[in-house]
mmCIF file of C-alpha atoms and ligand atoms in Angstrom:
data_model
loop_
_atom_site.group_PDB
_atom_site.id
_atom_site.type_symbol
_atom_site.label_atom_id
_atom_site.label_comp_id
_atom_site.label_asym_id
_atom_site.label_seq_id
_atom_site.Cartn_x
_atom_site.Cartn_y
_atom_site.Cartn_z
ATOM 1 C CA MET A 1 -13.527 -4.008 22.847
ATOM 2 C CA THR A 2 -11.077 -4.714 20.519
ATOM 3 C CA ASN A 3 -9.617 -0.810 19.174
ATOM 4 C CA ILE A 4 -7.826 -0.532 16.199
ATOM 5 C CA GLY A 5 -5.716 2.056 14.285
ATOM 6 C CA VAL A 6 -5.708 2.922 10.622
ATOM 7 C CA PHE A 7 -3.128 5.575 9.180
ATOM 8 C CA ASP A 8 -2.128 7.000 5.300
ATOM 9 C CA SER A 9 -1.498 10.258 3.750
ATOM 10 C CA GLY A 10 -5.343 10.452 2.600
ATOM 11 C CA VAL A 11 -8.255 8.696 0.361
ATOM 12 C CA GLY A 12 -6.068 4.962 0.519
ATOM 13 C CA GLY A 13 -6.197 4.033 4.245
ATOM 14 C CA LEU A 14 -10.378 4.253 3.964
ATOM 15 C CA SER A 15 -9.834 1.384 0.689
ATOM 16 C CA VAL A 16 -8.645 -0.195 4.256
ATOM 17 C CA VAL A 17 -10.588 0.755 6.673
ATOM 18 C CA ASN A 18 -13.769 -0.954 5.506
ATOM 19 C CA ALA A 19 -11.804 -4.234 4.297
ATOM 20 C CA ILE A 20 -11.201 -4.492 8.119
ATOM 21 C CA LYS A 21 -14.842 -3.667 9.045
ATOM 22 C CA LYS A 22 -16.291 -6.307 6.667
ATOM 23 C CA SER A 23 -13.433 -8.881 8.621
ATOM 24 C CA ILE A 24 -13.538 -7.930 11.881
ATOM 25 C CA PRO A 25 -17.162 -6.164 12.102
ATOM 26 C CA SER A 26 -17.017 -6.335 16.302
ATOM 27 C CA ALA A 27 -13.580 -3.670 16.624
ATOM 28 C CA ARG A 28 -14.139 0.171 16.708
ATOM 29 C CA ILE A 29 -11.248 1.590 14.315
ATOM 30 C CA GLU A 30 -10.141 5.138 14.530
ATOM 31 C CA TYR A 31 -9.461 6.141 11.312
ATOM 32 C CA VAL A 32 -7.001 9.585 10.760
ATOM 33 C CA GLU A 33 -5.307 10.722 7.616
ATOM 34 C CA ASP A 34 -2.543 12.983 7.509
ATOM 35 C CA ARG A 35 -4.462 14.628 4.379
ATOM 36 C CA GLU A 36 -2.294 18.816 5.028
ATOM 37 C CA ASN A 37 1.141 16.884 4.265
ATOM 38 C CA LEU A 38 -0.386 14.850 1.024
ATOM 39 C CA PRO A 39 0.490 13.172 -1.152
ATOM 40 C CA TYR A 40 4.020 10.766 0.827
ATOM 41 C CA GLY A 41 5.158 9.460 -2.117
ATOM 42 C CA ASN A 42 7.285 12.179 -3.229
ATOM 43 C CA LYS A 43 9.324 12.938 0.219
ATOM 44 C CA THR A 44 12.308 11.575 1.990
ATOM 45 C CA PRO A 45 12.458 8.839 4.671
ATOM 46 C CA ASP A 46 13.627 11.013 6.977
ATOM 47 C CA GLN A 47 10.318 13.458 6.474
ATOM 48 C CA LEU A 48 7.988 10.895 6.311
ATOM 49 C CA TYR A 49 8.932 9.782 9.239
ATOM 50 C CA ASN A 50 8.905 13.776 11.590
ATOM 51 C CA LEU A 51 4.972 14.009 9.633
ATOM 52 C CA SER A 52 4.045 10.869 10.587
ATOM 53 C CA LEU A 53 5.559 9.928 14.174
ATOM 54 C CA PRO A 54 3.706 12.645 15.950
ATOM 55 C CA ILE A 55 -0.075 11.613 14.636
ATOM 56 C CA LEU A 56 0.796 7.792 15.095
ATOM 57 C CA ASN A 57 2.181 8.492 18.721
ATOM 58 C CA LYS A 58 -1.260 9.982 19.609
ATOM 59 C CA LEU A 59 -2.862 6.765 17.751
ATOM 60 C CA SER A 60 -1.065 4.259 19.672
ATOM 61 C CA LYS A 61 -2.536 5.949 22.609
ATOM 62 C CA ASN A 62 -5.860 5.218 22.220
ATOM 63 C CA ASN A 63 -5.282 1.438 20.667
ATOM 64 C CA ASP A 64 -4.437 -2.322 20.663
ATOM 65 C CA ALA A 65 -2.190 -1.687 17.283
ATOM 66 C CA ILE A 66 -2.159 0.460 14.095
ATOM 67 C CA VAL A 67 -2.137 -0.614 11.131
ATOM 68 C CA ILE A 68 0.271 1.563 8.856
ATOM 69 C CA ALA A 69 -1.530 1.788 5.283
ATOM 70 C CA CYS A 70 0.588 2.888 3.755
ATOM 71 C CA ASN A 71 3.198 1.313 1.396
ATOM 72 C CA THR A 72 5.054 4.554 1.573
ATOM 73 C CA LEU A 73 5.358 4.722 4.764
ATOM 74 C CA THR A 74 5.785 1.665 5.368
ATOM 75 C CA THR A 75 8.947 0.690 3.118
ATOM 76 C CA ASN A 76 10.504 3.830 4.340
ATOM 77 C CA CYS A 77 10.568 3.853 7.985
ATOM 78 C CA ILE A 78 7.685 0.651 9.522
ATOM 79 C CA GLU A 79 10.832 -0.105 11.857
ATOM 80 C CA ARG A 80 12.026 3.361 12.830
ATOM 81 C CA LEU A 81 8.291 3.785 14.329
ATOM 82 C CA ARG A 82 8.322 0.048 15.653
ATOM 83 C CA SER A 83 11.670 0.804 18.134
ATOM 84 C CA ALA A 84 9.515 4.514 18.006
ATOM 85 C CA LEU A 85 5.300 3.551 19.810
ATOM 86 C CA PRO A 86 4.685 1.633 22.393
ATOM 87 C CA VAL A 87 2.073 -0.537 20.320
ATOM 88 C CA PRO A 88 2.536 -3.222 16.860
ATOM 89 C CA LEU A 89 2.300 -1.924 13.801
ATOM 90 C CA ILE A 90 1.062 -4.230 10.368
ATOM 91 C CA GLY A 91 2.647 -3.412 7.451
ATOM 92 C CA MET A 92 1.407 -3.236 4.187
ATOM 93 C CA GLU A 93 4.935 -3.495 1.659
ATOM 94 C CA PRO A 94 4.279 -3.995 -3.089
ATOM 95 C CA MET A 95 3.061 -8.028 -2.637
ATOM 96 C CA VAL A 96 6.849 -8.661 -5.222
ATOM 97 C CA LYS A 97 6.887 -12.434 -2.819
ATOM 98 C CA PRO A 98 3.567 -13.538 -4.357
ATOM 99 C CA ALA A 99 3.944 -11.688 -7.786
ATOM 100 C CA ALA A 100 7.483 -13.231 -8.496
ATOM 101 C CA GLU A 101 6.112 -17.207 -7.436
ATOM 102 C CA GLN A 102 2.612 -15.916 -9.705
ATOM 103 C CA THR A 103 4.106 -14.699 -12.623
ATOM 104 C CA LYS A 104 5.006 -17.711 -14.755
ATOM 105 C CA THR A 105 6.018 -14.724 -18.209
ATOM 106 C CA LYS A 106 8.955 -14.149 -15.600
ATOM 107 C CA VAL A 107 8.054 -10.364 -15.990
ATOM 108 C CA ILE A 108 5.886 -8.133 -13.306
ATOM 109 C CA ALA A 109 4.762 -4.131 -12.803
ATOM 110 C CA VAL A 110 4.738 -2.983 -9.835
ATOM 111 C CA CYS A 111 2.754 0.276 -9.986
ATOM 112 C CA ALA A 112 4.316 2.945 -6.343
ATOM 113 C CA THR A 113 5.182 5.918 -5.231
ATOM 114 C CA PRO A 114 7.971 7.077 -6.394
ATOM 115 C CA ALA A 115 9.199 7.795 -2.873
ATOM 116 C CA THR A 116 8.668 3.352 -2.342
ATOM 117 C CA LEU A 117 10.121 2.425 -5.729
ATOM 118 C CA ALA A 118 13.209 4.521 -3.852
ATOM 119 C CA SER A 119 13.370 3.016 -1.037
ATOM 120 C CA GLN A 120 15.768 0.835 -0.132
ATOM 121 C CA ARG A 121 12.989 -1.973 1.800
ATOM 122 C CA TYR A 122 11.510 -2.176 -1.765
ATOM 123 C CA ALA A 123 14.919 -2.200 -2.986
ATOM 124 C CA TRP A 124 15.643 -5.381 -0.561
ATOM 125 C CA LEU A 125 12.593 -7.030 -2.170
ATOM 126 C CA ARG A 126 13.025 -6.717 -5.142
ATOM 127 C CA ASN A 127 16.894 -9.013 -4.809
ATOM 128 C CA THR A 128 15.060 -11.096 -2.963
ATOM 129 C CA TYR A 129 13.144 -12.620 -4.372
ATOM 130 C CA ALA A 130 12.527 -11.109 -8.091
ATOM 131 C CA LYS A 131 16.023 -12.407 -8.944
ATOM 132 C CA GLY A 132 15.333 -13.436 -12.372
ATOM 133 C CA VAL A 133 12.558 -11.711 -12.991
ATOM 134 C CA GLU A 134 12.005 -9.264 -14.693
ATOM 135 C CA VAL A 135 10.002 -5.760 -12.765
ATOM 136 C CA ILE A 136 8.694 -3.713 -14.949
ATOM 137 C CA GLU A 137 7.439 0.674 -12.453
ATOM 138 C CA PRO A 138 5.329 2.495 -14.638
ATOM 139 C CA ASP A 139 5.361 5.893 -13.609
ATOM 140 C CA CYS A 140 2.138 6.302 -11.536
ATOM 141 C CA SER A 141 2.978 9.370 -9.726
ATOM 142 C CA ASP A 142 0.404 11.110 -10.886
ATOM 143 C CA TRP A 143 -2.385 8.906 -10.160
ATOM 144 C CA THR A 144 -2.683 9.644 -5.924
ATOM 145 C CA ALA A 145 -3.448 12.734 -7.494
ATOM 146 C CA MET A 146 -6.019 11.981 -9.845
ATOM 147 C CA ILE A 147 -8.028 9.013 -6.783
ATOM 148 C CA GLU A 148 -7.710 12.199 -3.693
ATOM 149 C CA GLY A 149 -9.020 14.603 -7.243
ATOM 150 C CA ASN A 150 -11.917 11.918 -7.998
ATOM 151 C CA THR A 151 -10.353 12.808 -11.092
ATOM 152 C CA VAL A 152 -9.692 8.708 -12.721
ATOM 153 C CA ASP A 153 -8.869 9.208 -16.084
ATOM 154 C CA ARG A 154 -9.172 5.753 -17.827
ATOM 155 C CA ASP A 155 -6.971 7.183 -21.082
ATOM 156 C CA ASN A 156 -4.285 7.198 -18.388
ATOM 157 C CA ILE A 157 -4.835 3.819 -16.726
ATOM 158 C CA ARG A 158 -4.798 2.243 -20.091
ATOM 159 C CA GLU A 159 -2.029 3.434 -21.360
ATOM 160 C CA ARG A 160 0.274 2.405 -18.322
ATOM 161 C CA ILE A 161 -1.667 -1.047 -18.610
ATOM 162 C CA ASP A 162 -1.614 -1.541 -22.444
ATOM 163 C CA ASN A 163 2.639 -0.376 -22.474
ATOM 164 C CA VAL A 164 3.489 -3.216 -19.332
ATOM 165 C CA CYS A 165 0.856 -5.948 -20.698
ATOM 166 C CA ASP A 166 2.233 -4.634 -23.515
ATOM 167 C CA ARG A 167 6.129 -5.462 -22.514
ATOM 168 C CA GLY A 168 5.172 -9.639 -20.731
ATOM 169 C CA ALA A 169 3.769 -8.154 -17.496
ATOM 170 C CA ASP A 170 1.215 -10.981 -16.223
ATOM 171 C CA VAL A 171 1.106 -10.315 -13.037
ATOM 172 C CA ILE A 172 0.056 -6.441 -11.556
ATOM 173 C CA VAL A 173 0.957 -5.465 -7.962
ATOM 174 C CA LEU A 174 -0.640 -2.239 -6.464
ATOM 175 C CA GLY A 175 2.059 -0.906 -4.297
ATOM 176 C CA CYS A 176 -0.113 1.693 -2.632
ATOM 177 C CA THR A 177 -3.371 1.702 -1.028
ATOM 178 C CA HIS A 178 -4.439 4.840 -2.924
ATOM 179 C CA TYR A 179 -4.773 2.824 -6.098
ATOM 180 C CA HIS A 180 -6.555 0.378 -4.289
ATOM 181 C CA TRP A 181 -9.726 2.254 -5.333
ATOM 182 C CA ILE A 182 -8.438 1.798 -9.107
ATOM 183 C CA GLU A 183 -8.001 -2.127 -9.116
ATOM 184 C CA ASP A 184 -11.856 -2.576 -10.762
ATOM 185 C CA ILE A 185 -10.061 -1.120 -13.790
ATOM 186 C CA VAL A 186 -6.535 -1.574 -14.056
ATOM 187 C CA ARG A 187 -8.102 -4.860 -13.619
ATOM 188 C CA GLU A 188 -10.399 -4.780 -16.852
ATOM 189 C CA GLU A 189 -7.769 -2.881 -18.362
ATOM 190 C CA ALA A 190 -5.399 -5.643 -18.259
ATOM 191 C CA LYS A 191 -7.987 -7.151 -20.333
ATOM 192 C CA GLY A 192 -7.512 -11.206 -18.816
ATOM 193 C CA ARG A 193 -3.426 -10.256 -20.177
ATOM 194 C CA ALA A 194 -2.306 -9.779 -16.498
ATOM 195 C CA THR A 195 -3.756 -10.800 -12.690
ATOM 196 C CA VAL A 196 -3.636 -8.027 -10.253
ATOM 197 C CA ILE A 197 -2.611 -7.989 -6.932
ATOM 198 C CA GLN A 198 -2.808 -5.816 -3.104
ATOM 199 C CA PRO A 199 -1.627 -7.088 0.307
ATOM 200 C CA ILE A 200 -4.850 -6.330 1.634
ATOM 201 C CA GLN A 201 -6.474 -9.931 2.612
ATOM 202 C CA PRO A 202 -2.617 -11.459 4.439
ATOM 203 C CA VAL A 203 -2.832 -7.519 6.702
ATOM 204 C CA ILE A 204 -5.881 -8.810 7.205
ATOM 205 C CA THR A 205 -4.572 -12.088 9.086
ATOM 206 C CA GLN A 206 -2.265 -10.374 10.337
ATOM 207 C CA LEU A 207 -3.523 -7.904 12.055
ATOM 208 C CA LYS A 208 -5.969 -10.850 13.628
ATOM 209 C CA ARG A 209 -3.252 -12.243 14.357
ATOM 210 C CA VAL A 210 -1.502 -9.669 16.662
ATOM 211 C CA LEU A 211 -4.793 -9.230 18.133
ATOM 212 C CA LYS A 212 -5.553 -12.853 19.006
ATOM 213 C CA LEU A 213 -8.388 -12.986 16.968
ATOM 214 C CA PRO A 214 -9.406 -15.729 16.138
ATOM 215 C CA ASP A 215 -9.720 -16.410 12.079
HETATM 216 N N1 DGL B 301 -0.917 5.814 -0.127
HETATM 217 C C1 DGL B 301 -0.041 5.999 0.147
HETATM 218 C C2 DGL B 301 0.268 4.473 -0.242
HETATM 219 O O1 DGL B 301 -0.026 3.282 -0.245
HETATM 220 C C3 DGL B 301 0.361 7.144 -0.286
HETATM 221 C C4 DGL B 301 -0.244 7.482 -1.125
HETATM 222 C C5 DGL B 301 0.135 9.894 -1.574
HETATM 223 O O2 DGL B 301 0.455 10.011 -0.353
HETATM 224 O O3 DGL B 301 1.417 9.669 -2.329
HETATM 225 O O4 DGL B 301 1.877 4.769 -0.765
#
């Protein structure tokens, strides 16, 4: 029996759990969220590390691998967490590289939390893979609360998506697992002007590789 731990601050991770269940139906999945300290998107790297380490330590006891289903935690802490924990960690981070490869207009948008956008890892992704590409980072700082509270405001989403599309973005990166729940709305509001991407498939491929499961 393969045991997989999945961690996020809140409901974002559930979208990842659903996708793993579909791809690896035989696995036992232990999902843990840190709703008490939500949102993670406004925390510092040290706060994120200190909040998540005890939870991940516990999770590592019963699982063969852990998916950090949180871009905020991955981009701020994955290396420190890898050094501190005894099981492989599979992170999720904004798909800057694929977006930069796919764009024809040379303009992409990255929707992510303030802490992800402020992280060194994200700066590295941008500098390494998005040279010569304009990267728009719309203010999505209220989206986690909106999705957690089940108060999805279509006008809010339309305004952000119209703005990035009007500025020429033809690829929109969902860089927060909470936003997976509004992926269809984002795609509808893009109205064919931009493709919408998020990393669940590459993460599952990586997870299978780490667990030595067939593709
Ligand atoms: N779901 C998380 C992410 O992927 C963070 C949401 C939050 O707690 O702000 O970044």
